[in-house]
Amino acid sequence: MTFRFTFTLIACSLLAVIYNEAIGQTAPHLIIESYGTARAYAVGNKPVVFTASIRNLSPDTPAPAGSSVRFLSITGFEIDEAEIDRKLPEIGAGSNLVLKWNAQPVSPSTPLAAGISLNQPGSPPDLKIYPVQHIVDDLPSSAPQKLPFPTAVI
């Protein structure tokens, strides 16, 4: 199911680029340069910090006004409503802007995935999705607390 969803998103993005080139529209100035977390996993109910870098590719013009970035909790995260939609300030030519979100897992063992959508006037949204491995922080009481020291048999 996830593969089909990801493939559909990639296909839609490709079609949008082809359509824009066919009708003579210019490519958007802004791109999501990077998106992810500081750690590749989450532990229990501890918050996860997502970071995105938005870059203006244009060498001589600032980013268009009215652009925004939206945090998408696909599964397992809660986030403050004020943090979901962010209007972007003017990003100078060739510059980038770093944004951060603090997301809280809804339970210590739920699957986790989140994404962001970069929305620009006159162009389709740019979407990035990031799955997060979720590790339960408490070991079961039956788990050994210390492994036995290995001994050689001669």
mmCIF file of N, CA and C in Angstrom, residues 58-134:
data_model
loop_
_atom_site.group_PDB
_atom_site.id
_atom_site.type_symbol
_atom_site.label_atom_id
_atom_site.label_comp_id
_atom_site.label_asym_id
_atom_site.label_seq_id
_atom_site.Cartn_x
_atom_site.Cartn_y
_atom_site.Cartn_z
ATOM 1 N N SER A 58 16.580 30.219 -7.857
ATOM 2 C CA SER A 58 16.787 31.312 -8.793
ATOM 3 C C SER A 58 18.054 32.084 -8.436
ATOM 4 N N PRO A 59 18.941 32.323 -9.421
ATOM 5 C CA PRO A 59 20.184 33.029 -9.121
ATOM 6 C C PRO A 59 20.007 34.547 -8.970
ATOM 7 N N ASP A 60 18.867 35.081 -9.415
ATOM 8 C CA ASP A 60 18.754 36.537 -9.387
ATOM 9 C C ASP A 60 17.423 37.101 -8.890
ATOM 10 N N THR A 61 16.407 36.275 -8.647
ATOM 11 C CA THR A 61 15.127 36.816 -8.185
ATOM 12 C C THR A 61 14.713 36.160 -6.870
ATOM 13 N N PRO A 62 14.076 36.911 -5.987
ATOM 14 C CA PRO A 62 13.607 36.326 -4.729
ATOM 15 C C PRO A 62 12.442 35.373 -4.971
ATOM 16 N N ALA A 63 12.160 34.560 -3.974
ATOM 17 C CA ALA A 63 11.058 33.581 -4.064
ATOM 18 C C ALA A 63 9.728 34.312 -4.184
ATOM 19 N N PRO A 64 8.756 33.715 -4.885
ATOM 20 C CA PRO A 64 7.453 34.363 -5.034
ATOM 21 C C PRO A 64 6.727 34.497 -3.699
ATOM 22 N N ALA A 65 5.957 35.567 -3.547
ATOM 23 C CA ALA A 65 5.180 35.778 -2.324
ATOM 24 C C ALA A 65 4.033 34.774 -2.277
ATOM 25 N N GLY A 66 3.585 34.478 -1.077
ATOM 26 C CA GLY A 66 2.440 33.587 -0.931
ATOM 27 C C GLY A 66 2.791 32.119 -0.815
ATOM 28 N N SER A 67 4.063 31.773 -0.751
ATOM 29 C CA SER A 67 4.455 30.372 -0.598
ATOM 30 C C SER A 67 4.291 29.947 0.860
ATOM 31 N N SER A 68 4.011 28.666 1.055
ATOM 32 C CA SER A 68 3.853 28.155 2.413
ATOM 33 C C SER A 68 4.338 26.709 2.484
ATOM 34 N N VAL A 69 4.590 26.265 3.712
ATOM 35 C CA VAL A 69 4.986 24.886 3.973
ATOM 36 C C VAL A 69 3.994 24.320 4.978
ATOM 37 N N ARG A 70 3.520 23.101 4.726
ATOM 38 C CA ARG A 70 2.554 22.446 5.609
ATOM 39 C C ARG A 70 3.143 21.135 6.118
ATOM 40 N N PHE A 71 3.081 20.928 7.436
ATOM 41 C CA PHE A 71 3.509 19.681 8.054
ATOM 42 C C PHE A 71 2.357 18.692 7.964
ATOM 43 N N LEU A 72 2.632 17.474 7.514
ATOM 44 C CA LEU A 72 1.606 16.452 7.349
ATOM 45 C C LEU A 72 1.892 15.281 8.280
ATOM 46 N N SER A 73 1.036 15.077 9.266
ATOM 47 C CA SER A 73 1.167 13.919 10.138
ATOM 48 C C SER A 73 0.440 12.766 9.460
ATOM 49 N N ILE A 74 1.171 11.916 8.784
ATOM 50 C CA ILE A 74 0.563 10.827 8.027
ATOM 51 C C ILE A 74 0.052 9.751 8.976
ATOM 52 N N THR A 75 0.873 9.348 9.938
ATOM 53 C CA THR A 75 0.418 8.392 10.943
ATOM 54 C C THR A 75 1.267 8.516 12.196
ATOM 55 N N GLY A 76 0.603 8.568 13.351
ATOM 56 C CA GLY A 76 1.277 8.445 14.632
ATOM 57 C C GLY A 76 1.795 9.698 15.299
ATOM 58 N N PHE A 77 1.659 10.873 14.710
ATOM 59 C CA PHE A 77 2.195 12.085 15.320
ATOM 60 C C PHE A 77 1.104 13.078 15.660
ATOM 61 N N GLU A 78 1.322 13.829 16.744
ATOM 62 C CA GLU A 78 0.509 14.990 17.087
ATOM 63 C C GLU A 78 1.426 16.203 17.033
ATOM 64 N N ILE A 79 0.859 17.329 16.601
ATOM 65 C CA ILE A 79 1.639 18.557 16.518
ATOM 66 C C ILE A 79 0.718 19.728 16.839
ATOM 67 N N ASP A 80 1.283 20.786 17.389
ATOM 68 C CA ASP A 80 0.507 21.978 17.718
ATOM 69 C C ASP A 80 -0.064 22.571 16.430
ATOM 70 N N GLU A 81 -1.361 22.916 16.459
ATOM 71 C CA GLU A 81 -2.024 23.414 15.245
ATOM 72 C C GLU A 81 -1.355 24.663 14.676
ATOM 73 N N ALA A 82 -0.772 25.485 15.521
ATOM 74 C CA ALA A 82 -0.110 26.699 15.043
ATOM 75 C C ALA A 82 1.130 26.380 14.205
ATOM 76 N N GLU A 83 1.660 25.169 14.384
ATOM 77 C CA GLU A 83 2.875 24.766 13.672
ATOM 78 C C GLU A 83 2.601 24.085 12.337
ATOM 79 N N ILE A 84 1.355 23.738 12.047
ATOM 80 C CA ILE A 84 1.054 22.948 10.851
ATOM 81 C C ILE A 84 1.324 23.738 9.577
ATOM 82 N N ASP A 85 0.710 24.897 9.415
ATOM 83 C CA ASP A 85 0.905 25.735 8.224
ATOM 84 C C ASP A 85 1.826 26.898 8.549
ATOM 85 N N ARG A 86 2.843 27.075 7.727
ATOM 86 C CA ARG A 86 3.766 28.205 7.915
ATOM 87 C C ARG A 86 3.898 28.982 6.618
ATOM 88 N N LYS A 87 3.641 30.267 6.675
ATOM 89 C CA LYS A 87 3.878 31.156 5.535
ATOM 90 C C LYS A 87 5.369 31.437 5.481
ATOM 91 N N LEU A 88 5.933 31.361 4.290
ATOM 92 C CA LEU A 88 7.372 31.581 4.147
ATOM 93 C C LEU A 88 7.670 33.060 3.980
ATOM 94 N N PRO A 89 8.717 33.538 4.643
ATOM 95 C CA PRO A 89 9.162 34.907 4.389
ATOM 96 C C PRO A 89 9.864 34.959 3.034
ATOM 97 N N GLU A 90 10.216 36.129 2.581
ATOM 98 C CA GLU A 90 10.952 36.240 1.318
ATOM 99 C C GLU A 90 12.315 35.573 1.487
ATOM 100 N N ILE A 91 12.626 34.695 0.552
ATOM 101 C CA ILE A 91 13.917 34.003 0.557
ATOM 102 C C ILE A 91 14.717 34.567 -0.596
ATOM 103 N N GLY A 92 15.854 35.148 -0.302
ATOM 104 C CA GLY A 92 16.681 35.782 -1.321
ATOM 105 C C GLY A 92 17.179 34.806 -2.367
ATOM 106 N N ALA A 93 17.657 35.344 -3.462
ATOM 107 C CA ALA A 93 18.166 34.532 -4.570
ATOM 108 C C ALA A 93 19.325 33.659 -4.097
ATOM 109 N N GLY A 94 19.244 32.370 -4.361
ATOM 110 C CA GLY A 94 20.295 31.430 -3.991
ATOM 111 C C GLY A 94 20.365 31.108 -2.506
ATOM 112 N N SER A 95 19.455 31.634 -1.706
ATOM 113 C CA SER A 95 19.485 31.417 -0.255
ATOM 114 C C SER A 95 18.600 30.243 0.149
ATOM 115 N N ASN A 96 18.735 29.858 1.414
ATOM 116 C CA ASN A 96 17.853 28.811 1.928
ATOM 117 C C ASN A 96 17.305 29.212 3.290
ATOM 118 N N LEU A 97 16.255 28.513 3.710
ATOM 119 C CA LEU A 97 15.586 28.747 4.984
ATOM 120 C C LEU A 97 15.413 27.401 5.654
ATOM 121 N N VAL A 98 15.741 27.325 6.947
ATOM 122 C CA VAL A 98 15.605 26.073 7.692
ATOM 123 C C VAL A 98 14.409 26.195 8.629
ATOM 124 N N LEU A 99 13.509 25.211 8.574
ATOM 125 C CA LEU A 99 12.317 25.171 9.424
ATOM 126 C C LEU A 99 12.369 23.926 10.296
ATOM 127 N N LYS A 100 11.828 24.036 11.528
ATOM 128 C CA LYS A 100 11.792 22.885 12.439
ATOM 129 C C LYS A 100 10.391 22.716 12.994
ATOM 130 N N TRP A 101 10.023 21.441 13.230
ATOM 131 C CA TRP A 101 8.749 21.086 13.845
ATOM 132 C C TRP A 101 9.024 20.092 14.950
ATOM 133 N N ASN A 102 8.341 20.237 16.091
ATOM 134 C CA ASN A 102 8.397 19.254 17.175
ATOM 135 C C ASN A 102 7.124 18.427 17.115
ATOM 136 N N ALA A 103 7.268 17.143 16.845
ATOM 137 C CA ALA A 103 6.118 16.238 16.742
ATOM 138 C C ALA A 103 6.175 15.234 17.884
ATOM 139 N N GLN A 104 5.013 14.951 18.436
ATOM 140 C CA GLN A 104 4.907 14.036 19.567
ATOM 141 C C GLN A 104 4.232 12.734 19.114
ATOM 142 N N PRO A 105 4.869 11.566 19.311
ATOM 143 C CA PRO A 105 4.186 10.310 18.997
ATOM 144 C C PRO A 105 2.931 10.150 19.865
ATOM 145 N N VAL A 106 1.848 9.622 19.288
ATOM 146 C CA VAL A 106 0.600 9.468 20.033
ATOM 147 C C VAL A 106 0.625 8.289 20.994
ATOM 148 N N SER A 107 1.480 7.309 20.751
ATOM 149 C CA SER A 107 1.646 6.185 21.681
ATOM 150 C C SER A 107 3.078 5.654 21.535
ATOM 151 N N PRO A 108 3.546 4.854 22.496
ATOM 152 C CA PRO A 108 4.936 4.403 22.438
ATOM 153 C C PRO A 108 5.241 3.350 21.383
ATOM 154 N N SER A 109 4.218 2.812 20.702
ATOM 155 C CA SER A 109 4.512 1.737 19.752
ATOM 156 C C SER A 109 3.797 1.883 18.412
ATOM 157 N N THR A 110 3.223 3.016 18.117
ATOM 158 C CA THR A 110 2.492 3.197 16.859
ATOM 159 C C THR A 110 3.444 3.411 15.682
ATOM 160 N N PRO A 111 3.078 3.008 14.478
ATOM 161 C CA PRO A 111 3.902 3.329 13.301
ATOM 162 C C PRO A 111 3.962 4.851 13.106
ATOM 163 N N LEU A 112 5.099 5.342 12.644
ATOM 164 C CA LEU A 112 5.287 6.781 12.507
ATOM 165 C C LEU A 112 5.696 7.159 11.084
ATOM 166 N N ALA A 113 5.039 8.169 10.547
ATOM 167 C CA ALA A 113 5.423 8.743 9.255
ATOM 168 C C ALA A 113 4.889 10.160 9.200
ATOM 169 N N ALA A 114 5.677 11.053 8.640
ATOM 170 C CA ALA A 114 5.271 12.449 8.495
ATOM 171 C C ALA A 114 5.822 12.979 7.180
ATOM 172 N N GLY A 115 5.246 14.066 6.726
ATOM 173 C CA GLY A 115 5.693 14.667 5.483
ATOM 174 C C GLY A 115 5.548 16.172 5.526
ATOM 175 N N ILE A 116 6.055 16.824 4.509
ATOM 176 C CA ILE A 116 5.836 18.252 4.339
ATOM 177 C C ILE A 116 5.439 18.514 2.892
ATOM 178 N N SER A 117 4.701 19.574 2.719
ATOM 179 C CA SER A 117 4.253 19.992 1.399
ATOM 180 C C SER A 117 4.653 21.446 1.207
ATOM 181 N N LEU A 118 5.408 21.714 0.154
ATOM 182 C CA LEU A 118 5.796 23.081 -0.206
ATOM 183 C C LEU A 118 4.809 23.564 -1.253
ATOM 184 N N ASN A 119 4.045 24.586 -0.907
ATOM 185 C CA ASN A 119 2.995 25.104 -1.786
ATOM 186 C C ASN A 119 3.402 26.469 -2.331
ATOM 187 N N GLN A 120 3.410 26.591 -3.670
ATOM 188 C CA GLN A 120 3.765 27.839 -4.333
ATOM 189 C C GLN A 120 2.648 28.219 -5.294
ATOM 190 N N PRO A 121 2.353 29.503 -5.398
ATOM 191 C CA PRO A 121 1.313 29.922 -6.344
ATOM 192 C C PRO A 121 1.684 29.529 -7.774
ATOM 193 N N GLY A 122 0.737 28.964 -8.492
ATOM 194 C CA GLY A 122 0.943 28.637 -9.901
ATOM 195 C C GLY A 122 1.713 27.371 -10.177
ATOM 196 N N SER A 123 1.980 26.560 -9.167
ATOM 197 C CA SER A 123 2.686 25.297 -9.417
ATOM 198 C C SER A 123 2.161 24.223 -8.470
ATOM 199 N N PRO A 124 2.301 22.954 -8.853
ATOM 200 C CA PRO A 124 1.819 21.881 -7.981
ATOM 201 C C PRO A 124 2.676 21.801 -6.714
ATOM 202 N N PRO A 125 2.123 21.270 -5.620
ATOM 203 C CA PRO A 125 2.905 21.163 -4.384
ATOM 204 C C PRO A 125 4.050 20.173 -4.528
ATOM 205 N N ASP A 126 5.137 20.466 -3.821
ATOM 206 C CA ASP A 126 6.282 19.562 -3.735
ATOM 207 C C ASP A 126 6.130 18.833 -2.408
ATOM 208 N N LEU A 127 6.135 17.499 -2.432
ATOM 209 C CA LEU A 127 5.833 16.707 -1.251
ATOM 210 C C LEU A 127 6.991 15.778 -0.918
ATOM 211 N N LYS A 128 7.359 15.743 0.356
ATOM 212 C CA LYS A 128 8.377 14.804 0.850
ATOM 213 C C LYS A 128 7.780 14.043 2.022
ATOM 214 N N ILE A 129 7.983 12.730 2.055
ATOM 215 C CA ILE A 129 7.466 11.879 3.125
ATOM 216 C C ILE A 129 8.647 11.203 3.813
ATOM 217 N N TYR A 130 8.561 11.117 5.152
ATOM 218 C CA TYR A 130 9.659 10.553 5.932
ATOM 219 C C TYR A 130 9.110 9.554 6.961
ATOM 220 N N PRO A 131 9.342 8.246 6.761
ATOM 221 C CA PRO A 131 8.944 7.270 7.784
ATOM 222 C C PRO A 131 9.983 7.253 8.906
ATOM 223 N N VAL A 132 9.528 6.996 10.128
ATOM 224 C CA VAL A 132 10.423 6.992 11.286
ATOM 225 C C VAL A 132 10.291 5.648 11.995
ATOM 226 N N GLN A 133 11.419 4.977 12.191
ATOM 227 C CA GLN A 133 11.399 3.723 12.939
ATOM 228 C C GLN A 133 11.064 4.044 14.388
ATOM 229 N N HIS A 134 10.159 3.267 14.986
ATOM 230 C CA HIS A 134 9.709 3.539 16.348
ATOM 231 C C HIS A 134 10.158 2.410 17.259
#
